């Protein structure tokens, strides 16, 4: 009931139905930028951020299959890449073979993100893997973020995979909808605030025990998992874990 009257439902359901009814009147929107063809990731971010995209005229970035190390391309001194702008779609060719990754020389929830969205709105991502391959304290639960959302709103992720250790996915405010996809990590690997609805998303524990989420100060309903799949990556694990850590005013369902 929460989602049926929401912006997610209108975006993800009503629009395709409308297009199906009047398909002959629809003009397909081509890609505005193809990574590796029109330029590197730095050029793609610059073009998207300055495109003046709107809700009715989105900027669409296509990422072909390949592994893209953006650490030195768009990363700051620690390897964290900031992607500003709104009304942007980032579409990969396939989730298994389209991988954007970074490494970092430090450890920390605010300094290591593979991709950081500072105040973006109406973002859409599909069929992409984001991976933090940070070398700091490798093999432990060091905080290495793959995706960080700060103060934006209305994010949709479809068939997106996030790979890291601790704090893989860091949210703070706004509304987010996940459909499918996968998030891997060791402890607190989905953490922060805001309202996030996960529909059929796979959660993979890569270390024995620990917490999957640490939801803090949610705006309305916190983290909601519907038809979620929880797996462990090692058959030797005793499969002990907790869905949510009590952190601030935590809400995990």
Tab-separated table of C-alpha atoms in Angstrom:
chain	number	residue	atom	x	y	z
A	1	UNK	CA	0.000	0.000	0.000
A	2	UNK	CA	2.864	2.365	0.747
A	3	UNK	CA	4.248	2.070	-2.752
A	4	UNK	CA	1.142	1.889	-4.936
A	5	UNK	CA	0.381	5.601	-4.766
A	6	UNK	CA	4.016	6.649	-4.738
A	7	UNK	CA	6.348	8.159	-7.286
A	8	UNK	CA	7.901	4.709	-7.790
A	9	UNK	CA	4.636	3.200	-8.931
A	10	UNK	CA	3.957	6.056	-11.332
A	11	UNK	CA	7.486	5.901	-12.727
A	12	UNK	CA	7.980	2.144	-12.957
A	13	UNK	CA	4.470	0.916	-13.751
A	14	UNK	CA	2.253	3.602	-15.236
A	15	UNK	CA	4.797	4.874	-17.750
A	16	UNK	CA	5.435	1.487	-19.414
A	17	UNK	CA	1.700	0.800	-19.576
A	18	UNK	CA	1.093	4.153	-21.215
A	19	UNK	CA	3.800	3.467	-23.753
A	20	UNK	CA	2.348	0.057	-24.547
A	21	UNK	CA	-1.028	1.584	-25.344
A	22	UNK	CA	0.347	4.186	-27.748
A	23	UNK	CA	3.565	2.530	-28.889
A	24	UNK	CA	3.312	3.908	-32.418
A	25	UNK	CA	3.421	7.449	-31.037
A	26	UNK	CA	6.548	6.926	-28.970
A	27	UNK	CA	9.923	8.119	-30.182
A	28	UNK	CA	12.732	6.213	-28.517
A	29	UNK	CA	15.241	8.311	-26.626
A	30	UNK	CA	18.777	7.525	-27.734
A	31	UNK	CA	21.770	7.497	-25.418
A	32	UNK	CA	23.186	10.931	-24.657
A	33	UNK	CA	26.614	9.523	-23.826
A	34	UNK	CA	28.238	6.114	-24.354
A	35	UNK	CA	31.122	5.477	-21.992
A	36	UNK	CA	34.306	4.611	-23.874
A	37	UNK	CA	32.900	5.934	-27.137
A	38	UNK	CA	32.062	9.547	-26.324
A	39	UNK	CA	34.718	9.837	-23.610
A	40	UNK	CA	35.850	8.533	-20.234
A	41	UNK	CA	33.960	8.618	-16.942
A	42	UNK	CA	35.158	12.138	-16.142
A	43	UNK	CA	33.721	13.406	-19.410
A	44	UNK	CA	30.486	11.501	-18.784
A	45	UNK	CA	29.998	13.074	-15.354
A	46	UNK	CA	30.762	16.552	-16.680
A	47	UNK	CA	28.316	16.157	-19.561
A	48	UNK	CA	25.550	14.734	-17.371
A	49	UNK	CA	25.969	17.331	-14.632
A	50	UNK	CA	25.805	20.239	-17.072
A	51	UNK	CA	23.132	18.810	-19.372
A	52	UNK	CA	20.210	20.644	-17.798
A	53	UNK	CA	18.228	17.404	-17.762
A	54	UNK	CA	14.631	17.546	-16.537
A	55	UNK	CA	12.050	15.001	-15.458
A	56	UNK	CA	10.596	14.998	-18.973
A	57	UNK	CA	13.974	15.027	-20.726
A	58	UNK	CA	16.420	12.850	-18.872
A	59	UNK	CA	20.140	12.457	-19.562
A	60	UNK	CA	20.901	8.819	-20.389
A	61	UNK	CA	24.409	7.423	-19.910
A	62	UNK	CA	25.107	3.963	-21.339
A	63	UNK	CA	27.950	1.852	-19.953
A	64	UNK	CA	29.019	-1.082	-22.186
A	65	UNK	CA	30.354	-4.316	-20.751
A	66	UNK	CA	33.795	-3.895	-19.218
A	67	UNK	CA	35.613	-3.125	-15.986
A	68	UNK	CA	36.092	0.593	-15.378
A	69	UNK	CA	38.625	1.651	-12.753
A	70	UNK	CA	37.590	5.233	-11.965
A	71	UNK	CA	39.980	5.720	-9.024
A	72	UNK	CA	42.344	8.048	-10.888
A	73	UNK	CA	39.816	9.233	-13.460
A	74	UNK	CA	37.300	10.965	-11.194
A	75	UNK	CA	38.440	10.036	-7.692
A	76	UNK	CA	39.667	12.547	-5.133
A	77	UNK	CA	42.831	12.055	-3.106
A	78	UNK	CA	41.300	8.950	-1.522
A	79	UNK	CA	39.670	7.534	-4.658
A	80	UNK	CA	36.097	8.710	-3.963
A	81	UNK	CA	34.156	9.856	-7.048
A	82	UNK	CA	31.386	12.455	-6.819
A	83	UNK	CA	28.593	12.348	-9.427
A	84	UNK	CA	26.411	15.467	-9.273
A	85	UNK	CA	23.259	16.230	-11.242
A	86	UNK	CA	19.616	15.175	-11.368
A	87	UNK	CA	17.260	13.407	-13.779
A	88	UNK	CA	20.055	11.112	-14.944
A	89	UNK	CA	19.813	7.458	-15.992
A	90	UNK	CA	22.906	5.247	-15.823
A	91	UNK	CA	22.328	2.058	-17.818
A	92	UNK	CA	24.781	-0.821	-17.995
A	93	UNK	CA	24.893	-3.525	-20.639
A	94	UNK	CA	24.778	-6.337	-18.068
A	95	UNK	CA	25.101	-6.473	-14.294
A	96	UNK	CA	27.683	-9.282	-14.362
A	97	UNK	CA	29.987	-7.739	-16.953
A	98	UNK	CA	29.525	-3.982	-16.446
A	99	UNK	CA	31.647	-3.146	-13.400
A	100	UNK	CA	32.590	0.333	-12.160
A	101	UNK	CA	35.168	0.089	-9.381
A	102	UNK	CA	37.672	1.971	-7.284
A	103	UNK	CA	40.351	1.454	-4.701
A	104	UNK	CA	41.065	3.696	-1.738
A	105	UNK	CA	44.074	4.479	0.421
A	106	UNK	CA	42.047	5.019	3.569
A	107	UNK	CA	39.160	3.628	5.595
A	108	UNK	CA	35.977	5.505	6.442
A	109	UNK	CA	32.296	5.796	5.698
A	110	UNK	CA	32.511	9.343	4.307
A	111	UNK	CA	35.759	9.132	2.339
A	112	UNK	CA	35.779	5.941	0.296
A	113	UNK	CA	32.697	5.689	-1.951
A	114	UNK	CA	33.067	4.297	-5.443
A	115	UNK	CA	30.191	6.631	-6.390
A	116	UNK	CA	28.873	9.483	-4.245
A	117	UNK	CA	25.574	11.226	-5.027
A	118	UNK	CA	25.611	14.501	-3.023
A	119	UNK	CA	22.124	15.935	-3.620
A	120	UNK	CA	20.876	14.238	-6.775
A	121	UNK	CA	17.182	13.810	-7.531
A	122	UNK	CA	15.274	11.471	-9.830
A	123	UNK	CA	18.232	9.166	-10.440
A	124	UNK	CA	17.857	5.799	-12.177
A	125	UNK	CA	20.481	3.023	-12.402
A	126	UNK	CA	20.157	-0.363	-14.043
A	127	UNK	CA	22.267	-3.467	-14.849
A	128	UNK	CA	25.511	-2.244	-13.265
A	129	UNK	CA	27.913	-3.473	-10.587
A	130	UNK	CA	29.657	-0.961	-8.309
A	131	UNK	CA	32.608	-2.381	-6.404
A	132	UNK	CA	34.974	-0.912	-3.854
A	133	UNK	CA	38.231	-2.837	-4.066
A	134	UNK	CA	39.919	-0.840	-1.326
A	135	UNK	CA	43.252	-2.212	-0.229
A	136	UNK	CA	43.194	-0.676	3.255
A	137	UNK	CA	43.102	-3.380	5.929
A	138	UNK	CA	42.129	-5.877	3.257
A	139	UNK	CA	40.072	-8.855	4.349
A	140	UNK	CA	38.594	-7.269	7.454
A	141	UNK	CA	35.434	-5.292	8.078
A	142	UNK	CA	37.067	-2.017	7.091
A	143	UNK	CA	34.551	0.624	6.021
A	144	UNK	CA	34.719	0.784	2.229
A	145	UNK	CA	31.595	2.271	0.601
A	146	UNK	CA	30.465	1.294	-2.900
A	147	UNK	CA	27.493	3.686	-3.138
A	148	UNK	CA	26.776	6.729	-0.973
A	149	UNK	CA	23.603	8.837	-1.133
A	150	UNK	CA	23.636	12.076	0.811
A	151	UNK	CA	20.743	14.511	0.573
A	152	UNK	CA	18.926	13.648	-2.660
A	153	UNK	CA	15.523	12.098	-3.303
A	154	UNK	CA	13.763	9.663	-5.625
A	155	UNK	CA	16.400	7.064	-6.491
A	156	UNK	CA	15.537	3.882	-8.387
A	157	UNK	CA	17.934	0.945	-8.769
A	158	UNK	CA	16.967	-2.011	-10.965
A	159	UNK	CA	19.187	-5.094	-11.108
A	160	UNK	CA	22.146	-3.261	-9.536
A	161	UNK	CA	24.876	-5.064	-7.584
A	162	UNK	CA	27.026	-3.472	-4.844
A	163	UNK	CA	30.179	-5.230	-3.653
A	164	UNK	CA	32.366	-4.334	-0.678
A	165	UNK	CA	32.897	-5.138	3.008
A	166	UNK	CA	31.571	-2.919	5.783
A	167	UNK	CA	29.174	-0.042	4.904
A	168	UNK	CA	28.784	-1.145	1.286
A	169	UNK	CA	25.646	0.970	0.794
A	170	UNK	CA	25.420	4.245	2.752
A	171	UNK	CA	22.171	6.215	2.672
A	172	UNK	CA	21.278	9.379	4.571
A	173	UNK	CA	18.024	11.015	3.437
A	174	UNK	CA	15.313	10.819	0.809
A	175	UNK	CA	13.325	8.031	-0.791
A	176	UNK	CA	14.825	5.076	-2.649
A	177	UNK	CA	13.388	2.022	-4.402
A	178	UNK	CA	15.332	-1.147	-5.242
A	179	UNK	CA	14.046	-3.811	-7.610
A	180	UNK	CA	16.058	-7.026	-7.648
A	181	UNK	CA	19.805	-6.597	-7.535
A	182	UNK	CA	22.294	-7.673	-4.885
A	183	UNK	CA	24.227	-6.104	-2.005
A	184	UNK	CA	27.249	-7.910	-0.512
A	185	UNK	CA	29.152	-7.080	2.655
A	186	UNK	CA	30.515	-8.047	6.055
A	187	UNK	CA	28.820	-5.906	8.715
A	188	UNK	CA	26.372	-2.968	8.670
A	189	UNK	CA	26.654	-3.154	4.904
A	190	UNK	CA	23.381	-1.306	4.405
A	191	UNK	CA	23.524	1.686	6.716
A	192	UNK	CA	22.424	5.252	7.352
A	193	UNK	CA	19.023	6.928	7.184
A	194	UNK	CA	16.244	7.784	4.784
A	195	UNK	CA	13.498	5.535	3.454
A	196	UNK	CA	14.578	2.598	1.297
A	197	UNK	CA	12.223	-0.073	-0.062
A	198	UNK	CA	13.944	-3.254	-1.303
A	199	UNK	CA	11.834	-5.465	-3.567
A	200	UNK	CA	13.315	-8.948	-4.067
A	201	UNK	CA	16.883	-7.770	-3.413
A	202	UNK	CA	19.533	-10.378	-2.546
A	203	UNK	CA	21.626	-9.706	0.581
A	204	UNK	CA	24.901	-11.627	0.749
A	205	UNK	CA	26.860	-12.005	4.000
A	206	UNK	CA	30.554	-12.365	3.189
A	207	UNK	CA	31.663	-12.784	6.807
A	208	UNK	CA	30.285	-14.989	9.531
A	209	UNK	CA	27.902	-13.324	11.963
A	210	UNK	CA	27.321	-9.622	12.341
A	211	UNK	CA	24.649	-7.218	11.247
A	212	UNK	CA	23.221	-6.674	7.772
A	213	UNK	CA	21.815	-3.189	8.365
A	214	UNK	CA	22.286	-0.205	10.637
A	215	UNK	CA	19.345	2.105	9.989
A	216	UNK	CA	19.617	5.451	11.759
A	217	UNK	CA	17.021	8.226	12.141
A	218	UNK	CA	14.689	7.203	9.308
A	219	UNK	CA	12.388	9.890	7.953
A	220	UNK	CA	9.261	7.739	7.785
A	221	UNK	CA	9.536	3.957	7.478
A	222	UNK	CA	13.272	3.262	7.352
A	223	UNK	CA	14.496	0.116	5.556
A	224	UNK	CA	11.823	-2.236	4.254
A	225	UNK	CA	12.714	-5.577	2.639
A	226	UNK	CA	9.971	-7.370	0.701
A	227	UNK	CA	10.614	-10.915	-0.567
A	228	UNK	CA	14.312	-10.501	0.221
A	229	UNK	CA	16.827	-13.304	-0.202
A	230	UNK	CA	19.599	-13.621	2.388
A	231	UNK	CA	22.613	-15.766	1.538
A	232	UNK	CA	26.031	-16.502	3.010
A	233	UNK	CA	29.048	-16.753	0.732
A	234	UNK	CA	30.849	-19.574	2.557
A	235	UNK	CA	29.418	-22.988	3.332
A	236	UNK	CA	31.534	-23.091	6.504
A	237	UNK	CA	29.668	-20.175	8.088
A	238	UNK	CA	27.199	-20.950	10.857
A	239	UNK	CA	24.688	-18.642	9.159
A	240	UNK	CA	24.212	-16.445	12.216
A	241	UNK	CA	23.317	-12.859	11.455
A	242	UNK	CA	21.021	-10.029	12.491
A	243	UNK	CA	18.823	-8.103	10.082
A	244	UNK	CA	19.113	-4.796	11.949
A	245	UNK	CA	21.365	-3.176	14.508
A	246	UNK	CA	19.743	-0.797	16.979
A	247	UNK	CA	21.275	2.484	15.902
A	248	UNK	CA	19.598	5.831	16.603
A	249	UNK	CA	15.878	5.433	15.870
A	250	UNK	CA	16.319	2.282	13.831
A	251	UNK	CA	13.515	0.841	11.696
A	252	UNK	CA	14.077	-2.357	9.705
A	253	UNK	CA	11.231	-4.544	8.468
